[in-house]
PDB file of C-alpha atoms in Angstrom:
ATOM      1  CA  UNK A 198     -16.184  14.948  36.354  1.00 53.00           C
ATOM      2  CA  UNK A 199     -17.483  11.779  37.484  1.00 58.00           C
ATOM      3  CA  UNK A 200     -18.255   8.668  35.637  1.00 57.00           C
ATOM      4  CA  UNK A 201     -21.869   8.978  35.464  1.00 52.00           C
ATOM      5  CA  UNK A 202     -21.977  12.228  34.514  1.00 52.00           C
ATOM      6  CA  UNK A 203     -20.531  11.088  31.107  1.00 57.00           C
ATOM      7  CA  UNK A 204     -22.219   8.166  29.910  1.00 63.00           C
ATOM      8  CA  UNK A 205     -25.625   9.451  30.406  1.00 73.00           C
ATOM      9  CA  UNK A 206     -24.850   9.949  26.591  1.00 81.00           C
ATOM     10  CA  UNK A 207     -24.564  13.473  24.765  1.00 86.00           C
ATOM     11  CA  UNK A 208     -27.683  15.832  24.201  1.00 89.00           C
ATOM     12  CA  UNK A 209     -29.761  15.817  20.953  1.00 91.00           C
ATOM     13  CA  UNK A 210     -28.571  18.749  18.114  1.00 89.00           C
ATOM     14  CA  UNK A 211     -30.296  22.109  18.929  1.00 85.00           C
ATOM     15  CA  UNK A 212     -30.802  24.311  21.622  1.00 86.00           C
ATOM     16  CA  UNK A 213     -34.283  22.754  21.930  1.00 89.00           C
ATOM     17  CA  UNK A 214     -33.343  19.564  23.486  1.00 92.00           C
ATOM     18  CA  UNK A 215     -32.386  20.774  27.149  1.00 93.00           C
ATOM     19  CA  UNK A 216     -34.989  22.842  29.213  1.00 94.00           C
ATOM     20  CA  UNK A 217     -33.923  23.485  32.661  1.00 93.00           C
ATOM     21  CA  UNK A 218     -37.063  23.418  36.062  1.00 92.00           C
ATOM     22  CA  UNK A 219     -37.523  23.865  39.544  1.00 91.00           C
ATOM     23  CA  UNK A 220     -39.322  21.933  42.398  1.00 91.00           C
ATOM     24  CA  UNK A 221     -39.682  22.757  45.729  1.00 87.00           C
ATOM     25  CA  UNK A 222     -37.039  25.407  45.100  1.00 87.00           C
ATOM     26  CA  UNK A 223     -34.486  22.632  43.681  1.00 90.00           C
ATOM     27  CA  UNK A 224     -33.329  23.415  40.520  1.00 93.00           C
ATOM     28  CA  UNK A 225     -32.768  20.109  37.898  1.00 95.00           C
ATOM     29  CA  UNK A 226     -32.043  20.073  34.186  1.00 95.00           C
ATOM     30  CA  UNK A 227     -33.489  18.039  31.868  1.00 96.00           C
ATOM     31  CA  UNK A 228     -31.908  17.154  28.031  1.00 95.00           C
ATOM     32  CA  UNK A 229     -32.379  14.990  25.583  1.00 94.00           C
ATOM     33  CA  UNK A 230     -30.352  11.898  24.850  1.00 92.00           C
ATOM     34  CA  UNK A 231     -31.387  10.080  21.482  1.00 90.00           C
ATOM     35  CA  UNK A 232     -34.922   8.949  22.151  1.00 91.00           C
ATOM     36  CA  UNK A 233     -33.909   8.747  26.109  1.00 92.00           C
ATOM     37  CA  UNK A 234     -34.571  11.694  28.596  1.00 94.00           C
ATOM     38  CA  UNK A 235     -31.723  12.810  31.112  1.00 94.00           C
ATOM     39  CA  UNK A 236     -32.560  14.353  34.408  1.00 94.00           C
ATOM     40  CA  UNK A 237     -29.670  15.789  36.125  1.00 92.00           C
ATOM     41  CA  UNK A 238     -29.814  17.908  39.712  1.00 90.00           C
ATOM     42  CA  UNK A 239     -28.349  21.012  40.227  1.00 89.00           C
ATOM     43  CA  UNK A 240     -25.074  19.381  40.872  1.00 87.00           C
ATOM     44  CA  UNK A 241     -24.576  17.677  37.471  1.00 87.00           C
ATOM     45  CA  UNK A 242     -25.461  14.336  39.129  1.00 87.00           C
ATOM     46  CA  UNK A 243     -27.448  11.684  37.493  1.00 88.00           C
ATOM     47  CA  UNK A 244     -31.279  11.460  39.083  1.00 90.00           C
ATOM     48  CA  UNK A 245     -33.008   9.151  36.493  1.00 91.00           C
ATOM     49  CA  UNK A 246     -32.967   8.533  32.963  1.00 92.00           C
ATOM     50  CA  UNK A 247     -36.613   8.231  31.370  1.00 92.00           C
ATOM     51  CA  UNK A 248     -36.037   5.231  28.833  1.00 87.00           C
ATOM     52  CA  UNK A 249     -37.470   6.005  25.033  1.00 86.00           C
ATOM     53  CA  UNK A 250     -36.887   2.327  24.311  1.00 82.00           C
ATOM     54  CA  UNK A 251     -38.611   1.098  27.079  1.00 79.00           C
ATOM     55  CA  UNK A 252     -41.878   3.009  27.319  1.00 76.00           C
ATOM     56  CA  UNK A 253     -42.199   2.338  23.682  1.00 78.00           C
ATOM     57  CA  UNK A 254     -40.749   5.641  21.925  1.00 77.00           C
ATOM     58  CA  UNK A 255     -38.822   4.833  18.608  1.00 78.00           C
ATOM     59  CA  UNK A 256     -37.715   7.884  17.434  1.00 85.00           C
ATOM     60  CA  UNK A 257     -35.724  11.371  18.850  1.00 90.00           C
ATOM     61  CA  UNK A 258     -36.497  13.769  21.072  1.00 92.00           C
ATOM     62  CA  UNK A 259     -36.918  16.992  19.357  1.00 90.00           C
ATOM     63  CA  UNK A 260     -37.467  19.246  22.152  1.00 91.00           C
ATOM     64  CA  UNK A 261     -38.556  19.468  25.955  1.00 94.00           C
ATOM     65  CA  UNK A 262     -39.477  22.223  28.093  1.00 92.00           C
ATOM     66  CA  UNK A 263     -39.411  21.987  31.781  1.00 93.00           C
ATOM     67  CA  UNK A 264     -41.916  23.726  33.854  1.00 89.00           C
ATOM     68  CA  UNK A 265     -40.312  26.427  36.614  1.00 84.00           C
ATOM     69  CA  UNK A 266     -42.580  25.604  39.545  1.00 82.00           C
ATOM     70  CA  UNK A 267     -44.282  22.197  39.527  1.00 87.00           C
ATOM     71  CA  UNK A 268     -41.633  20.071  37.924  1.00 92.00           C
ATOM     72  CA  UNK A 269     -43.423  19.209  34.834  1.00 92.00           C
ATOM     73  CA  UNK A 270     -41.206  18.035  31.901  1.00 94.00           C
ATOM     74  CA  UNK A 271     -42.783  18.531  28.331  1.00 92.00           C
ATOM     75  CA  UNK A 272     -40.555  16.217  25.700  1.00 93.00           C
ATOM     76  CA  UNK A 273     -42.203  15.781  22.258  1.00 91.00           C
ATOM     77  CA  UNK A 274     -41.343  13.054  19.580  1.00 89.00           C
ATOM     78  CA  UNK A 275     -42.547  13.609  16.181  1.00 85.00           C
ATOM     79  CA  UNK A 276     -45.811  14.806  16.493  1.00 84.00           C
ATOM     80  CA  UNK A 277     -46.296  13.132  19.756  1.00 86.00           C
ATOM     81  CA  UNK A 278     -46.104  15.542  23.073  1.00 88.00           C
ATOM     82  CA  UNK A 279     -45.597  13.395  26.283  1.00 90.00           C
ATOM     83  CA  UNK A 280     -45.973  15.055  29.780  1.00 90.00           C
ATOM     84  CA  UNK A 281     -43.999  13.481  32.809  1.00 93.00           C
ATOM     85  CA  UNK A 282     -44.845  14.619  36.383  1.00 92.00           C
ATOM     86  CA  UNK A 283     -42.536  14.079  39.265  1.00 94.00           C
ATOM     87  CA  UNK A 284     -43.331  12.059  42.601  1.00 92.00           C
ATOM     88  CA  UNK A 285     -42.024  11.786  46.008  1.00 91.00           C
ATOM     89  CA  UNK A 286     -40.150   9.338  46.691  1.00 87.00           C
ATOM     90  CA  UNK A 287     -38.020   7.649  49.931  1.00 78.00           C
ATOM     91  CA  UNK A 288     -34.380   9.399  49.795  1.00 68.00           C
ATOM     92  CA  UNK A 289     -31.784   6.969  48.008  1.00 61.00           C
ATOM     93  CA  UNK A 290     -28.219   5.738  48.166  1.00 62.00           C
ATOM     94  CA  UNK A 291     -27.241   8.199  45.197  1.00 62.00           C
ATOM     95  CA  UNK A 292     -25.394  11.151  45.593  1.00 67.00           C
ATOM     96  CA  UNK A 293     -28.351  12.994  43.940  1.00 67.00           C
ATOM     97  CA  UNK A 294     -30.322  15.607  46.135  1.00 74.00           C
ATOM     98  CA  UNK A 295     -33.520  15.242  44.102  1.00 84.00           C
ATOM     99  CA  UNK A 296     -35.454  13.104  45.596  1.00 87.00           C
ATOM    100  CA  UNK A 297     -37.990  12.544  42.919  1.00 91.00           C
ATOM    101  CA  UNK A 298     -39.067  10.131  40.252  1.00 92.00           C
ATOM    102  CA  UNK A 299     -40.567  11.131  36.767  1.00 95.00           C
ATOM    103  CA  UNK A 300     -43.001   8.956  35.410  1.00 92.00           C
ATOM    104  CA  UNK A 301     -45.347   9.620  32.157  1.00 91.00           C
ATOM    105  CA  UNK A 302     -48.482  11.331  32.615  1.00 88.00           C
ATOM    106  CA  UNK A 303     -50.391  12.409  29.661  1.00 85.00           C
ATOM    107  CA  UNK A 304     -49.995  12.434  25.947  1.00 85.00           C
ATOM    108  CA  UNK A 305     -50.874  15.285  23.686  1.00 84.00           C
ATOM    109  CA  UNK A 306     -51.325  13.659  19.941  1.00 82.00           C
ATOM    110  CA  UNK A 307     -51.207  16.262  17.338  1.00 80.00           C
ATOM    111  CA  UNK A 308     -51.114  16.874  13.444  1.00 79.00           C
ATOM    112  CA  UNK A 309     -47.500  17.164  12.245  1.00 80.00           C
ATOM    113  CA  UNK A 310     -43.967  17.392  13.672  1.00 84.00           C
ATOM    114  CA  UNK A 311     -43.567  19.343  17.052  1.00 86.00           C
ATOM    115  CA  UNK A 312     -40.944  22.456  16.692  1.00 86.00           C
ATOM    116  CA  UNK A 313     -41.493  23.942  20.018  1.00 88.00           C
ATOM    117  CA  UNK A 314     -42.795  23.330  23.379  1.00 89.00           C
ATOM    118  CA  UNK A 315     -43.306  25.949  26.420  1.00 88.00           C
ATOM    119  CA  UNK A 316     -44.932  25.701  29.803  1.00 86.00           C
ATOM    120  CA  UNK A 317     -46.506  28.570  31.305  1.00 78.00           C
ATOM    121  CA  UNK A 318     -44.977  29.772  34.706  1.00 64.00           C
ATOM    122  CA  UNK A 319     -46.851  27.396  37.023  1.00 60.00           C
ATOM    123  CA  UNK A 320     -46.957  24.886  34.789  1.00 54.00           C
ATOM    124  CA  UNK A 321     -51.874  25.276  34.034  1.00 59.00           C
ATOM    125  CA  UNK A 322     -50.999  25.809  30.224  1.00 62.00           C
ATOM    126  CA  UNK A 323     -48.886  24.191  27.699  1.00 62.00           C
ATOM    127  CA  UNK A 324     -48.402  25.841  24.034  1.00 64.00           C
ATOM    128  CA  UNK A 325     -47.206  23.756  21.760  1.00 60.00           C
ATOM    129  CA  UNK A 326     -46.396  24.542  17.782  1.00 57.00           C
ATOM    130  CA  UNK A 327     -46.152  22.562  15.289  1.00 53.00           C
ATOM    131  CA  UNK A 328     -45.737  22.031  11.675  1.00 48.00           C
ATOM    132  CA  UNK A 329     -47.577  19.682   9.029  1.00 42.00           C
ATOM    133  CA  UNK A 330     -47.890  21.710   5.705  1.00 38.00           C
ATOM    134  CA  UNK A 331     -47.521  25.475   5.205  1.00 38.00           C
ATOM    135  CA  UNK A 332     -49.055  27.401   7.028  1.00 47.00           C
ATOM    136  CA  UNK A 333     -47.990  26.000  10.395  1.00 56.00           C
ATOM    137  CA  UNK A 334     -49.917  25.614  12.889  1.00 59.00           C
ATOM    138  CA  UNK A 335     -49.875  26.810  16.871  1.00 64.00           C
ATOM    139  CA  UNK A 336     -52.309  26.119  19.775  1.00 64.00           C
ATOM    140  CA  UNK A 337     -52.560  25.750  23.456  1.00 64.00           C
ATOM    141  CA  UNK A 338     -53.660  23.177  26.002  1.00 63.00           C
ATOM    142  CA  UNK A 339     -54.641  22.577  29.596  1.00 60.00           C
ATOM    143  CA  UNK A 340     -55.173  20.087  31.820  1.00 57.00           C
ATOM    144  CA  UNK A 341     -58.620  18.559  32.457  1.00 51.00           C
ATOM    145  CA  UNK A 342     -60.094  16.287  35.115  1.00 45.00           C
ATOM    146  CA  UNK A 343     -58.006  12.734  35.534  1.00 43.00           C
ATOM    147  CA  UNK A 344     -59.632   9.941  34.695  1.00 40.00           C
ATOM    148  CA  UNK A 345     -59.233   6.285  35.202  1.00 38.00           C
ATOM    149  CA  UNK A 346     -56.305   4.886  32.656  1.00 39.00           C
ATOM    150  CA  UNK A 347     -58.450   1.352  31.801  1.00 39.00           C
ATOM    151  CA  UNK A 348     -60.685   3.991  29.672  1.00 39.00           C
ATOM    152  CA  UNK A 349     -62.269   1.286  26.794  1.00 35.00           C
ATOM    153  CA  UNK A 350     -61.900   4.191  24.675  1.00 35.00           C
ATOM    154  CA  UNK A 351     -58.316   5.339  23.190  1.00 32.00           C
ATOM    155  CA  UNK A 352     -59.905   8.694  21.594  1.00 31.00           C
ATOM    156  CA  UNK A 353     -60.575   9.964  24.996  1.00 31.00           C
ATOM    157  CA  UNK A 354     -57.639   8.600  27.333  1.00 28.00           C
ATOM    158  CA  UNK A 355     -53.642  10.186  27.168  1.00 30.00           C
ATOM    159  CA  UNK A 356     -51.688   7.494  27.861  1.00 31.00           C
ATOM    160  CA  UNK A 357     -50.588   5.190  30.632  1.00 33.00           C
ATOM    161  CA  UNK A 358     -48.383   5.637  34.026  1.00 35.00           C
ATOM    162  CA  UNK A 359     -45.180   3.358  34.056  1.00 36.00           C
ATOM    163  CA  UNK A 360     -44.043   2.464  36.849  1.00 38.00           C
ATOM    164  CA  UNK A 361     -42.540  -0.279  38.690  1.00 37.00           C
ATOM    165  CA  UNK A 362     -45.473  -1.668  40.283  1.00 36.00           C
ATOM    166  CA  UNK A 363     -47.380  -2.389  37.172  1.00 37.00           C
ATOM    167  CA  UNK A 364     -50.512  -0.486  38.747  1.00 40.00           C
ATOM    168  CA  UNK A 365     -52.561   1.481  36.460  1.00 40.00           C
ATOM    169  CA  UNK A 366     -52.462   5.328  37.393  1.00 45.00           C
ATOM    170  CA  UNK A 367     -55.393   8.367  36.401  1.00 46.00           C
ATOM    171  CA  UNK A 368     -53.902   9.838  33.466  1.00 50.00           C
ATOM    172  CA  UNK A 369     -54.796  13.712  33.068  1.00 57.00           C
ATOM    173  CA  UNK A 370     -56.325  14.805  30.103  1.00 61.00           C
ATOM    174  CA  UNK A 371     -55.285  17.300  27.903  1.00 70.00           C
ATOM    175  CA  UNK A 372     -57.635  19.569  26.275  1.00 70.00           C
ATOM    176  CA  UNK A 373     -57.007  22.146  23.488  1.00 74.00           C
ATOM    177  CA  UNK A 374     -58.359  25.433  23.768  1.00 75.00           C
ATOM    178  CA  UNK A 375     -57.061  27.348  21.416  1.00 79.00           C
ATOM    179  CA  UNK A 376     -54.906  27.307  17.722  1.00 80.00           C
ATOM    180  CA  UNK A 377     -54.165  29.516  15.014  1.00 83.00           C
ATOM    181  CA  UNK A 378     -52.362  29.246  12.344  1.00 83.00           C
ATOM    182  CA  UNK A 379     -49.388  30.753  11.079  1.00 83.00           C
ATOM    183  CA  UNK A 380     -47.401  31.792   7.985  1.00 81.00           C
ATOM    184  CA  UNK A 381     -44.216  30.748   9.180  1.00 82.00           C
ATOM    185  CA  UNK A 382     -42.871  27.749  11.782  1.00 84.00           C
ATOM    186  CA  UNK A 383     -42.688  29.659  15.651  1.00 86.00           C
ATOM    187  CA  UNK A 384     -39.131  28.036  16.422  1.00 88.00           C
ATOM    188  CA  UNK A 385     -38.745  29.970  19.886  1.00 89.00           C
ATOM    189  CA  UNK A 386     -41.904  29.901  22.266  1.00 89.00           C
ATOM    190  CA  UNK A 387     -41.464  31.456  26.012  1.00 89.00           C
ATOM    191  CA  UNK A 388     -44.279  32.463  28.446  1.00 87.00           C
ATOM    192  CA  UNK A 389     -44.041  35.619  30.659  1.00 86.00           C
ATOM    193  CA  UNK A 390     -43.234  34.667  34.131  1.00 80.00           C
ATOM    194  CA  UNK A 391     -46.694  35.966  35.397  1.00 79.00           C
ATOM    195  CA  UNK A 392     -48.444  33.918  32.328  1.00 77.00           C
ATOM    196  CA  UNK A 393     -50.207  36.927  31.109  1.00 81.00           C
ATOM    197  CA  UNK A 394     -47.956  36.454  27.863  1.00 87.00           C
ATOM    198  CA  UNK A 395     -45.971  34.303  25.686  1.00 89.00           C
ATOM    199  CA  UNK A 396     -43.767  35.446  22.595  1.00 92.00           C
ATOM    200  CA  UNK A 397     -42.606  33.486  19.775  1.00 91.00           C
ATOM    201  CA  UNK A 398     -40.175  33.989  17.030  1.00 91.00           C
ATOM    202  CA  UNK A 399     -39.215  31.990  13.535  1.00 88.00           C
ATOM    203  CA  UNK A 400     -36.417  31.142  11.665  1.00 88.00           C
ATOM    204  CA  UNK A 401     -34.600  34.506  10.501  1.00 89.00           C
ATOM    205  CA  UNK A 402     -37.413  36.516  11.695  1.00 91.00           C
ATOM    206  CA  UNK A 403     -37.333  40.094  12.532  1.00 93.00           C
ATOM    207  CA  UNK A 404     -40.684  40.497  14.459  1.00 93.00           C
ATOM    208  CA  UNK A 405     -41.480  38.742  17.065  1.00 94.00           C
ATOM    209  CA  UNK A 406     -44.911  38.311  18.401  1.00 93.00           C
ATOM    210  CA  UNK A 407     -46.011  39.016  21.746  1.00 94.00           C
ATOM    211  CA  UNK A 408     -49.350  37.175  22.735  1.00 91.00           C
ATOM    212  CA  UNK A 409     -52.397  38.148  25.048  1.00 89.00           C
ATOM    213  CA  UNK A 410     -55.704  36.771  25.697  1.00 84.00           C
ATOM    214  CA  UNK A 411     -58.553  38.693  24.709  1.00 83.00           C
ATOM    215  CA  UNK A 412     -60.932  37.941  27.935  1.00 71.00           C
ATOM    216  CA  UNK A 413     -63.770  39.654  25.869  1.00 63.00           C
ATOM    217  CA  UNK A 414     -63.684  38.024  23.046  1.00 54.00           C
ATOM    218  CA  UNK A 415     -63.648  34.557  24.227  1.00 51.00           C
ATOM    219  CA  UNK A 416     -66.964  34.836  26.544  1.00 51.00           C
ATOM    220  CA  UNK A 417     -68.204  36.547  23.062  1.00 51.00           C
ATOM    221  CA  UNK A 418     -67.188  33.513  20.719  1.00 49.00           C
ATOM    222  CA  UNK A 419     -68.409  31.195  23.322  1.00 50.00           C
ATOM    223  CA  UNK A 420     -71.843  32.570  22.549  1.00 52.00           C
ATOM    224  CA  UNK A 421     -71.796  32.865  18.935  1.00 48.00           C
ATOM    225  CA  UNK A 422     -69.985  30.137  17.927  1.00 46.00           C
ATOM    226  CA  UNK A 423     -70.610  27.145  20.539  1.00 48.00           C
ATOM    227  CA  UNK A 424     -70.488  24.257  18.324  1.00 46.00           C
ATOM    228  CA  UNK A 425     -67.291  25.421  16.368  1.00 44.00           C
ATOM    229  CA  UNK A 426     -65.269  26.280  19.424  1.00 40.00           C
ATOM    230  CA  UNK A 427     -66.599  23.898  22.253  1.00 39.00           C
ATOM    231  CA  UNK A 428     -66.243  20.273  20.517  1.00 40.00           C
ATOM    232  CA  UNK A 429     -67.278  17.504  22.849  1.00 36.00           C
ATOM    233  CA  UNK A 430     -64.191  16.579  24.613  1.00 36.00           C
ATOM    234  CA  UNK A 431     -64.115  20.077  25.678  1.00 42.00           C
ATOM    235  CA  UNK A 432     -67.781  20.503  26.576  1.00 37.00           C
ATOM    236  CA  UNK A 433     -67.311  17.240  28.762  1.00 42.00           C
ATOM    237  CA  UNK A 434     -64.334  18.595  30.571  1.00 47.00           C
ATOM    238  CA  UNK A 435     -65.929  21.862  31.383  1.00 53.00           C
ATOM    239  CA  UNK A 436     -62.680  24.037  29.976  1.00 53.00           C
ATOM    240  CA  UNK A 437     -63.321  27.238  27.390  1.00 57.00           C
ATOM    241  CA  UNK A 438     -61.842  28.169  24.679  1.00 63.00           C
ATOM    242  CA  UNK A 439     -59.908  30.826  24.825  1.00 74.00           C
ATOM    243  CA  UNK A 440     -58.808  33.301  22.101  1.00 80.00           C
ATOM    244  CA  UNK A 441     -55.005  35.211  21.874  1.00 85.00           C
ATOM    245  CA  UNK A 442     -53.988  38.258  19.777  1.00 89.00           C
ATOM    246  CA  UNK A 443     -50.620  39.573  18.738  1.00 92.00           C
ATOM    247  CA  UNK A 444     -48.506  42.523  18.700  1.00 94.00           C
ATOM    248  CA  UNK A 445     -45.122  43.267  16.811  1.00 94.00           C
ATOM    249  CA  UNK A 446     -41.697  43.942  18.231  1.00 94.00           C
ATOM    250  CA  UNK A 447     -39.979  44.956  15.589  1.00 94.00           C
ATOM    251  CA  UNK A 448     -35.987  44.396  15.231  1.00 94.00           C
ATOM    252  CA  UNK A 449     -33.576  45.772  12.829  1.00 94.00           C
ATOM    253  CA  UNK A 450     -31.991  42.051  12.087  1.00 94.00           C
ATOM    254  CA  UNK A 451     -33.026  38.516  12.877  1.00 94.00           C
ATOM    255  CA  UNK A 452     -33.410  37.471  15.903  1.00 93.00           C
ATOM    256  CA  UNK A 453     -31.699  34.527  17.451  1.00 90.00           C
ATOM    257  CA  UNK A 454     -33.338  34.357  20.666  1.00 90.00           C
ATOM    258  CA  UNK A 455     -34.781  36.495  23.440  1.00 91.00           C
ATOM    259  CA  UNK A 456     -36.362  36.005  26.790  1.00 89.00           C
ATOM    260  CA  UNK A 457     -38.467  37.544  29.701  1.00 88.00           C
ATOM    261  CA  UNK A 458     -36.991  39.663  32.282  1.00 86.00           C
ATOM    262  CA  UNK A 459     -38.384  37.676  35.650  1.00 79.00           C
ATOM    263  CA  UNK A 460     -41.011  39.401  37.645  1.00 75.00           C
ATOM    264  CA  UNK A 461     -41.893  38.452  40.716  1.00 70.00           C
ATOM    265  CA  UNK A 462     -45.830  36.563  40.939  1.00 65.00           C
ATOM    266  CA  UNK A 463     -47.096  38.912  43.618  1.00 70.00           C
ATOM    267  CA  UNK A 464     -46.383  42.147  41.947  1.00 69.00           C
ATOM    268  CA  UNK A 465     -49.715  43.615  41.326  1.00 65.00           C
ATOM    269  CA  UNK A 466     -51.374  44.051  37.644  1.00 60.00           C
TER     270      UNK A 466
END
């Protein structure tokens, strides 16, 4: 092993803290590293490390989840969710054969301490679950229209781009479209490959819950309920709600983990 590869510092405790992703058909891994976020290729060599310290972050990652098609890295501290979207950039003297760079894109602020992050397959929808009292709390979000980052008004913008030219980039908002809440903490959220559905599981739990959108019922809400379920950010954006139901798989002792078997995209539904 060479140098680099070890003092990039060891991962973050939990299985949470490391997601691996795809671009362009190259595979990288992402973990976490204190409050500083580790991008490795597919060769275990150093691409770039996304500094907590310098783009203000204070405290640990907790988890990240790295989207499969688009390169998309989820990483959430506290309650805070930041999303950092890769770039093209001129091939460089490293050894690396990734030649992208990271930089932060949008900011998802939410009520109480992240547990779990998942993107969907192609990287449109982000579910995100959290916890703040009992019950806890679990809801989903997609990306809006960008909009300038010099927005005079903080409720409305994500965040801001670094990068080394000190420009301001659009920053892409984030809009929730749907929560629920739950009796106990999700700890394990994964989407299906073809995004139809996404299952979670909690801490010692037997049953885990396989999601779907009801189609029906969200053009039905929409029309009964506009005010409740279409605040203004969400009405300005243009995105619906949507609304998600559950079934039970049922195991005879707790379940430690699980995932999807992969599916190709163009298999027909």
């Amino acid at each position: 092993m060479n140098l680099h590869q070890v003092l990039t510092g060891a991962a973050n405790e939990g299985e949470k803290c490391f997601s691996v992703g795809s671009i362009d058909g190259n595979h990288f891994t992402a973990y976490a590293a204190g409050c500083n976020i580790v991008i490795l290729d597919s060769d275990i060599n150093r691409v770039q490390i996304l500094s907590g310290t310098e783009l203000g972050y204070q405290s640990e990652v907790t988890c990240i989840a790295c989207c499969h098609e688009l390169g998309k890295i989820a990483a959430s501290y506290e309650n805070k969710v930041y999303i950092f979207e890769p770039a093209p950039v001129v091939r460089s003297e490293g050894k690396h054969s990734l030649d992208y760079q990271w930089s932060q894109t949008g900011l998802l602020m939410l009520d109480g301490e992240v547990l779990a992050v998942a993107w969907s397959y192609f990287g449109q929808r982000q579910i995100d679950n959290l916890i703040n009292q009992s019950p806890s709390t679990m809801g989903g979000s997609r990306r809006g229209e960008p909009r300038p980052s010099n927005d005079p008004n903080p409720h409305n913008s994500s965040s801001h781009n670094n990068n080394n030219s000190g420009q301001q980039q659009p920053i892409n908002e984030w809009c929730c479209t749907w929560w629920t809440k739950l009796a106990n903490p999700a700890m394990m959220v994964k989407f299906s490959t073809d995004r139809l559905l996404f299952a979670t599981a909690g801490k010692n739990d037997r049953l885990v819950k396989v999601w779907y959108e009801n189609f029906k019922d969200s053009s039905q809400r929409a029309q009964e309920f506009p005010d409740q379920l279409f605040p203004d950010s969400i009405n300005n954006s243009g995105i619906p709600m949507t609304s998600f139901s559950f079934v039970y798989v049922a195991h005879p002792r707790a379940v430690t983990g699980f995932s999807w078997r992969r599916t190709s995209k163009y298999i027909h539904r």
